[in-house]
XYZ file of N, CA and C in Angstrom:
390
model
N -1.910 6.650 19.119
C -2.163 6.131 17.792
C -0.855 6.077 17.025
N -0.708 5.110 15.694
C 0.543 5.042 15.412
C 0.069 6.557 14.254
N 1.744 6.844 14.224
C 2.231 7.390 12.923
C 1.601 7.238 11.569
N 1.186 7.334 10.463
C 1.160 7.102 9.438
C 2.239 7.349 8.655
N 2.946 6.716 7.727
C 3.923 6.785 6.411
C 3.158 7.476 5.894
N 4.396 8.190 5.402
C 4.216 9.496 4.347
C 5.220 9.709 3.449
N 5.817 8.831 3.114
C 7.159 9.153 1.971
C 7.110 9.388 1.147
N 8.336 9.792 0.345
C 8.398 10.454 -1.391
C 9.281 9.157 -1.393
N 9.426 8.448 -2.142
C 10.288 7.382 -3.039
C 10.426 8.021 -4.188
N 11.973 8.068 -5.040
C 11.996 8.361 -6.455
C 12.088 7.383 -7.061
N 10.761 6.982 -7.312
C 11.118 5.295 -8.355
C 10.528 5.792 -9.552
N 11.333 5.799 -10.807
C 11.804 6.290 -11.893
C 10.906 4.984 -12.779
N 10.222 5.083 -13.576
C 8.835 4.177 -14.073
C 9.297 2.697 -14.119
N 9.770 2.142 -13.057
C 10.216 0.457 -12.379
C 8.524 0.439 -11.762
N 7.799 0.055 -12.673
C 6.336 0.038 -12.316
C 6.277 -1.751 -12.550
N 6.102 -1.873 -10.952
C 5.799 -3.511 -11.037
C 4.847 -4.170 -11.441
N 3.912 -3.036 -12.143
C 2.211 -3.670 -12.392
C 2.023 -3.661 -13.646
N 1.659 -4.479 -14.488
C 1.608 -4.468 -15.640
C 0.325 -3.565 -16.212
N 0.719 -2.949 -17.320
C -0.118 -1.515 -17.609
C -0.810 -2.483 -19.284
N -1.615 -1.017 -19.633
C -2.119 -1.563 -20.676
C -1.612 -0.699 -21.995
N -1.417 -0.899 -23.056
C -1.919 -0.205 -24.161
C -2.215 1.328 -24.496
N -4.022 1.120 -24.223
C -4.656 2.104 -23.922
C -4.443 2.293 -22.835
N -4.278 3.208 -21.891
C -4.341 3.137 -20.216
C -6.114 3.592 -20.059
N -6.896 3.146 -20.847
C -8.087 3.743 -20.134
C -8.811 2.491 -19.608
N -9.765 2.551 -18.546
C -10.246 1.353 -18.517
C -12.072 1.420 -18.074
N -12.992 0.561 -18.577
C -13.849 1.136 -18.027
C -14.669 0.389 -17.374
N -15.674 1.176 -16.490
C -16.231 0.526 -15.295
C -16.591 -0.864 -15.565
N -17.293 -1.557 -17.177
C -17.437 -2.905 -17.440
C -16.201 -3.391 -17.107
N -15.226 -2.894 -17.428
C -13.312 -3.717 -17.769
C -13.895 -3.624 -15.684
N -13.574 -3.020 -15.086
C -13.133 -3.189 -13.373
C -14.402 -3.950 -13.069
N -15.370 -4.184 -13.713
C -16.363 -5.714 -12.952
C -16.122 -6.966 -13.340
N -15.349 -7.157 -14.367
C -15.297 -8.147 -15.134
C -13.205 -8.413 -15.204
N -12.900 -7.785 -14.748
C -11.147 -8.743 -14.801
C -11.069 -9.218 -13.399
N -10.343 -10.419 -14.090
C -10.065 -11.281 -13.359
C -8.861 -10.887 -12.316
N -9.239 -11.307 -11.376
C -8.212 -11.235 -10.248
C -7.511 -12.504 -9.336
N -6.243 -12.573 -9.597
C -5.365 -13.621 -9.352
C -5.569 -13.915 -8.103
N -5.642 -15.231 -7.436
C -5.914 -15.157 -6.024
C -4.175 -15.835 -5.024
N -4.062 -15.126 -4.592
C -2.714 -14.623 -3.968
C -2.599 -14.852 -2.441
N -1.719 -16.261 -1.672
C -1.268 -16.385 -0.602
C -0.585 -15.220 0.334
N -1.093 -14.420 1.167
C -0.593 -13.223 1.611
C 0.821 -13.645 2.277
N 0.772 -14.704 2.419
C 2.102 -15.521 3.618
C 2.938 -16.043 2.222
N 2.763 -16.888 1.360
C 3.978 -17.398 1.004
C 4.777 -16.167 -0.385
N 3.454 -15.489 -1.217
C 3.933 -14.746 -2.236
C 3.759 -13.662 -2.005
N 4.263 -12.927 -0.748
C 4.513 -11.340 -0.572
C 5.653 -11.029 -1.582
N 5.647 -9.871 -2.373
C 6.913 -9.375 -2.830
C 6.946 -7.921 -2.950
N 7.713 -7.316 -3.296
C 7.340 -5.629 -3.258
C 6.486 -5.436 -3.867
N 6.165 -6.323 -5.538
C 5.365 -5.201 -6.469
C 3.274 -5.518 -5.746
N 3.426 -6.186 -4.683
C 2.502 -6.008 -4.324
C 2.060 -5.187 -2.892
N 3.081 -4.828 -2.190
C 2.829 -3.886 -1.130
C 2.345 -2.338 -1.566
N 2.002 -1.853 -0.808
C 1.391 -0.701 -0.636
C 2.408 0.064 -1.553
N 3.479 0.251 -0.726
C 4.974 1.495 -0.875
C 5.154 1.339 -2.404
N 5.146 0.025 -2.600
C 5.359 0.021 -4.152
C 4.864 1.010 -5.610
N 3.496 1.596 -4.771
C 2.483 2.347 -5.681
C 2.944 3.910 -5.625
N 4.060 4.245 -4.477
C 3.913 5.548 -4.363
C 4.727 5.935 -5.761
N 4.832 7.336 -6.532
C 5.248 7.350 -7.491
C 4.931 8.967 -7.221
N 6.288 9.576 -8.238
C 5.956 10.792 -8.079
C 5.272 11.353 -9.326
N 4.147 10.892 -9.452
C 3.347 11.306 -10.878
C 2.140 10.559 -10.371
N 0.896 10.921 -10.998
C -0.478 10.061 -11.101
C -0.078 8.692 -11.241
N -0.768 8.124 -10.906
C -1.200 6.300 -10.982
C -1.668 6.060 -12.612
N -1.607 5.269 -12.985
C -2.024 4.905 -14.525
C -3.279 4.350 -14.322
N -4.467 4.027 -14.946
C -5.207 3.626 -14.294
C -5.083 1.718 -14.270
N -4.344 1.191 -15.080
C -4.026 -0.268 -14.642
C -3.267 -0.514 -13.083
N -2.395 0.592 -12.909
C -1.994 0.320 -11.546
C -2.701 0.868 -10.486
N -4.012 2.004 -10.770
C -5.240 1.888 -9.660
C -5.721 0.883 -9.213
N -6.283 -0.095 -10.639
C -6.984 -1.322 -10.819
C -5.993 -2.246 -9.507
N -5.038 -2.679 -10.155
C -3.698 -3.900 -9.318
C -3.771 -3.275 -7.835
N -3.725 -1.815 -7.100
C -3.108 -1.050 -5.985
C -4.792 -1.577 -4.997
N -6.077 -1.466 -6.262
C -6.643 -1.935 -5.329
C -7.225 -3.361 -5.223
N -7.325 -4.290 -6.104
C -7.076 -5.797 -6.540
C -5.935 -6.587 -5.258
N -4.647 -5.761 -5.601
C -3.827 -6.613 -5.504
C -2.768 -6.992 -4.228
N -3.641 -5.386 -3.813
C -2.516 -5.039 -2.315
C -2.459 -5.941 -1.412
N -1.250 -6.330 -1.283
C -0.512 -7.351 0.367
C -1.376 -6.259 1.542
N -1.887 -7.677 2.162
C -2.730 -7.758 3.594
C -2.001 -8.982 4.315
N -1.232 -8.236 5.484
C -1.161 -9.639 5.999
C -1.983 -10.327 6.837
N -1.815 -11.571 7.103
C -2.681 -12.263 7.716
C -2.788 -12.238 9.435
N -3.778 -12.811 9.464
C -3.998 -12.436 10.998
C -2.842 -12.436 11.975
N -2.286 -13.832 11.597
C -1.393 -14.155 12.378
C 0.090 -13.410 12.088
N 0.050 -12.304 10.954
C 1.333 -11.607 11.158
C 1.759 -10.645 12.036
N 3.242 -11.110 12.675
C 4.125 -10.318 13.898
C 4.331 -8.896 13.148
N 3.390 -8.238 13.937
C 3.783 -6.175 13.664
C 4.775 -6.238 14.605
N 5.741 -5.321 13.497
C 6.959 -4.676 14.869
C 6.463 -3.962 15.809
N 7.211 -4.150 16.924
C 6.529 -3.468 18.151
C 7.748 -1.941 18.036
N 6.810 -0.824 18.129
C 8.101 0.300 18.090
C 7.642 0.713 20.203
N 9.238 1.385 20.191
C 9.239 2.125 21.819
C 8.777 3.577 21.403
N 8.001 3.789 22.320
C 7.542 5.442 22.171
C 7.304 5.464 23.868
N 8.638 6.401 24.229
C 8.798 6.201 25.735
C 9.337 5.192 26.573
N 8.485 4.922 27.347
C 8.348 4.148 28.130
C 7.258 2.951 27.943
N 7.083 2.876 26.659
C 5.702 2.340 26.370
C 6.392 1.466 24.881
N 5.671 0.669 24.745
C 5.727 -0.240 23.323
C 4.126 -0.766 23.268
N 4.619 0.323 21.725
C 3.276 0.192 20.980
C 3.468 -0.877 19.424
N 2.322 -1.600 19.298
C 2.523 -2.091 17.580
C 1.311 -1.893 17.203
N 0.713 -2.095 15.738
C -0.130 -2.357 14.985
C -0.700 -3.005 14.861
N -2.061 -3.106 15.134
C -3.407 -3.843 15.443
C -3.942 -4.660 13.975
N -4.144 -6.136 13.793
C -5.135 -6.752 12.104
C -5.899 -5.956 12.891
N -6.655 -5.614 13.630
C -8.338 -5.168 13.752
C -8.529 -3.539 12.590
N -7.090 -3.017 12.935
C -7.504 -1.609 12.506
C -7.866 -1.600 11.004
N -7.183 -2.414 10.476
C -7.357 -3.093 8.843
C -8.569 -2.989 8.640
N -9.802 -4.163 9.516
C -10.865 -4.292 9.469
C -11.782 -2.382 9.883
N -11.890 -1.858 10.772
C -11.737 -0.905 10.904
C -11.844 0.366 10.596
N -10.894 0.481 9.677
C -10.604 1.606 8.767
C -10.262 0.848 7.594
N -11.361 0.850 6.482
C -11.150 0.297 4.886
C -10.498 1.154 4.581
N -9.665 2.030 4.386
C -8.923 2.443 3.606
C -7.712 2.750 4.230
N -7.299 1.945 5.560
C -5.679 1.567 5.782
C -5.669 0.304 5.117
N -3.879 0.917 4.866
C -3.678 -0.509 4.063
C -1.858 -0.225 4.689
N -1.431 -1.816 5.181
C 0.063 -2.013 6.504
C 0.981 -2.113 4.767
N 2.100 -1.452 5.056
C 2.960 -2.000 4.213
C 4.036 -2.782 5.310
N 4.728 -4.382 4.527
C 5.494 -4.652 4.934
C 6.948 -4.221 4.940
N 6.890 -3.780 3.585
C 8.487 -3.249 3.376
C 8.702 -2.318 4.389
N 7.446 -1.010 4.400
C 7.875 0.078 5.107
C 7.489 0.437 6.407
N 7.231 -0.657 7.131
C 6.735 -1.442 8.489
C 5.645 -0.445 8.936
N 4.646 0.037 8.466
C 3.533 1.348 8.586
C 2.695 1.480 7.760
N 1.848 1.858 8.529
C 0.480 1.935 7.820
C 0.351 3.278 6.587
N -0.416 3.306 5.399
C -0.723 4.090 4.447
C -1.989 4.001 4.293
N -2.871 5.649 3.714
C -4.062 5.369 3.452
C -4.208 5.272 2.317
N -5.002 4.400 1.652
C -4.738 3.590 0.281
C -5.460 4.608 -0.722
N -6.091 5.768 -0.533
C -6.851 6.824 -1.334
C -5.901 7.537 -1.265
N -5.032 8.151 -0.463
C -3.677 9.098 -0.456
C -2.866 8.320 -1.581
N -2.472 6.758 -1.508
C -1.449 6.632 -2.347
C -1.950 6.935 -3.709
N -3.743 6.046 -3.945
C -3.776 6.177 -5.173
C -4.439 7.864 -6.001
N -4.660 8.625 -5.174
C -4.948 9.861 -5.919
C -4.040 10.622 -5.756
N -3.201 10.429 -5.206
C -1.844 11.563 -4.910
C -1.285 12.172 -6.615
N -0.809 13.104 -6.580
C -0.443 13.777 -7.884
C 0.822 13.763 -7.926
N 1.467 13.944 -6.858
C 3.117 13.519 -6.885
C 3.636 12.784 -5.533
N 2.972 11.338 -5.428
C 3.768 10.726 -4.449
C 3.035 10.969 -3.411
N 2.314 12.029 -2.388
C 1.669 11.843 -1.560
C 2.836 11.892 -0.341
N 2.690 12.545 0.763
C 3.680 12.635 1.998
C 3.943 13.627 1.917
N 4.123 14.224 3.241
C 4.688 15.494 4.026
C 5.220 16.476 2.724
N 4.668 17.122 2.358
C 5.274 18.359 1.561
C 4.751 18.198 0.091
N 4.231 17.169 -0.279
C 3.240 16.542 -1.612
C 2.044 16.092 -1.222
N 1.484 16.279 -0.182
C 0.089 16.545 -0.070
C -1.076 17.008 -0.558
């Protein structure tokens, strides 16, 4: 099985998701906003990958909303790096996506994250912030 990512990033509040005001939001507000509909192939950019969300503090709740709205999935037809482990080359399966709802592939950080680790984590989430 692959690895899972587990990193600490120190990204200092360069929060790519636009927040609100109030940061509260409520269950009417998450049935009712609108959600941008987004080419996984031509408009990938960081502030929509996974890695982007890790933070060493709670999630706000506008960037819960976006982390789960908004997250880059690539498409079927995207080339996973193949890593060597041994004598063997292994890569990353679209099926596992389907699979397991709560992996989610980052491209930047070529590995899979579980998308409830990033967004409830209290400081960042990974090996030693667990």
């Amino acid at each position: 099985m692959f690895p899972f990512l587990f990193e600490h990033d120190d990204i200092v509040d360069n929060n790519p998701c636009q927040t609100y005001e109030d940061d509260t939001i409520s269950a009417k507000d998450l049935e009712t906003a609108p959600v941008p509909i987004i080419s996984a192939v031509e408009n990938h950019n960081d502030m929509h990958d996974i890695a982007s969300f890790i933070k060493n503090r709670s999630l706000h709740d506008s960037e819960i909303i976006a982390c789960l709205k908004l997250t880059w999935e690539p498409p079927v037809s995207f080339a996973f790096p193949v890593q060597l482990e041994g004598n063997r080359t292994r890569k990353f399966q679209h099926k596992y996506l389907q699979l397991f709802p709560w992996l989610v592939y980052s491209k930047d950080k070529q590995g899979a994250f579980c998308k409830w680790c990033v967004i409830f984590a209290n400081s960042g989430g990974g090996v030693g912030n667990q």
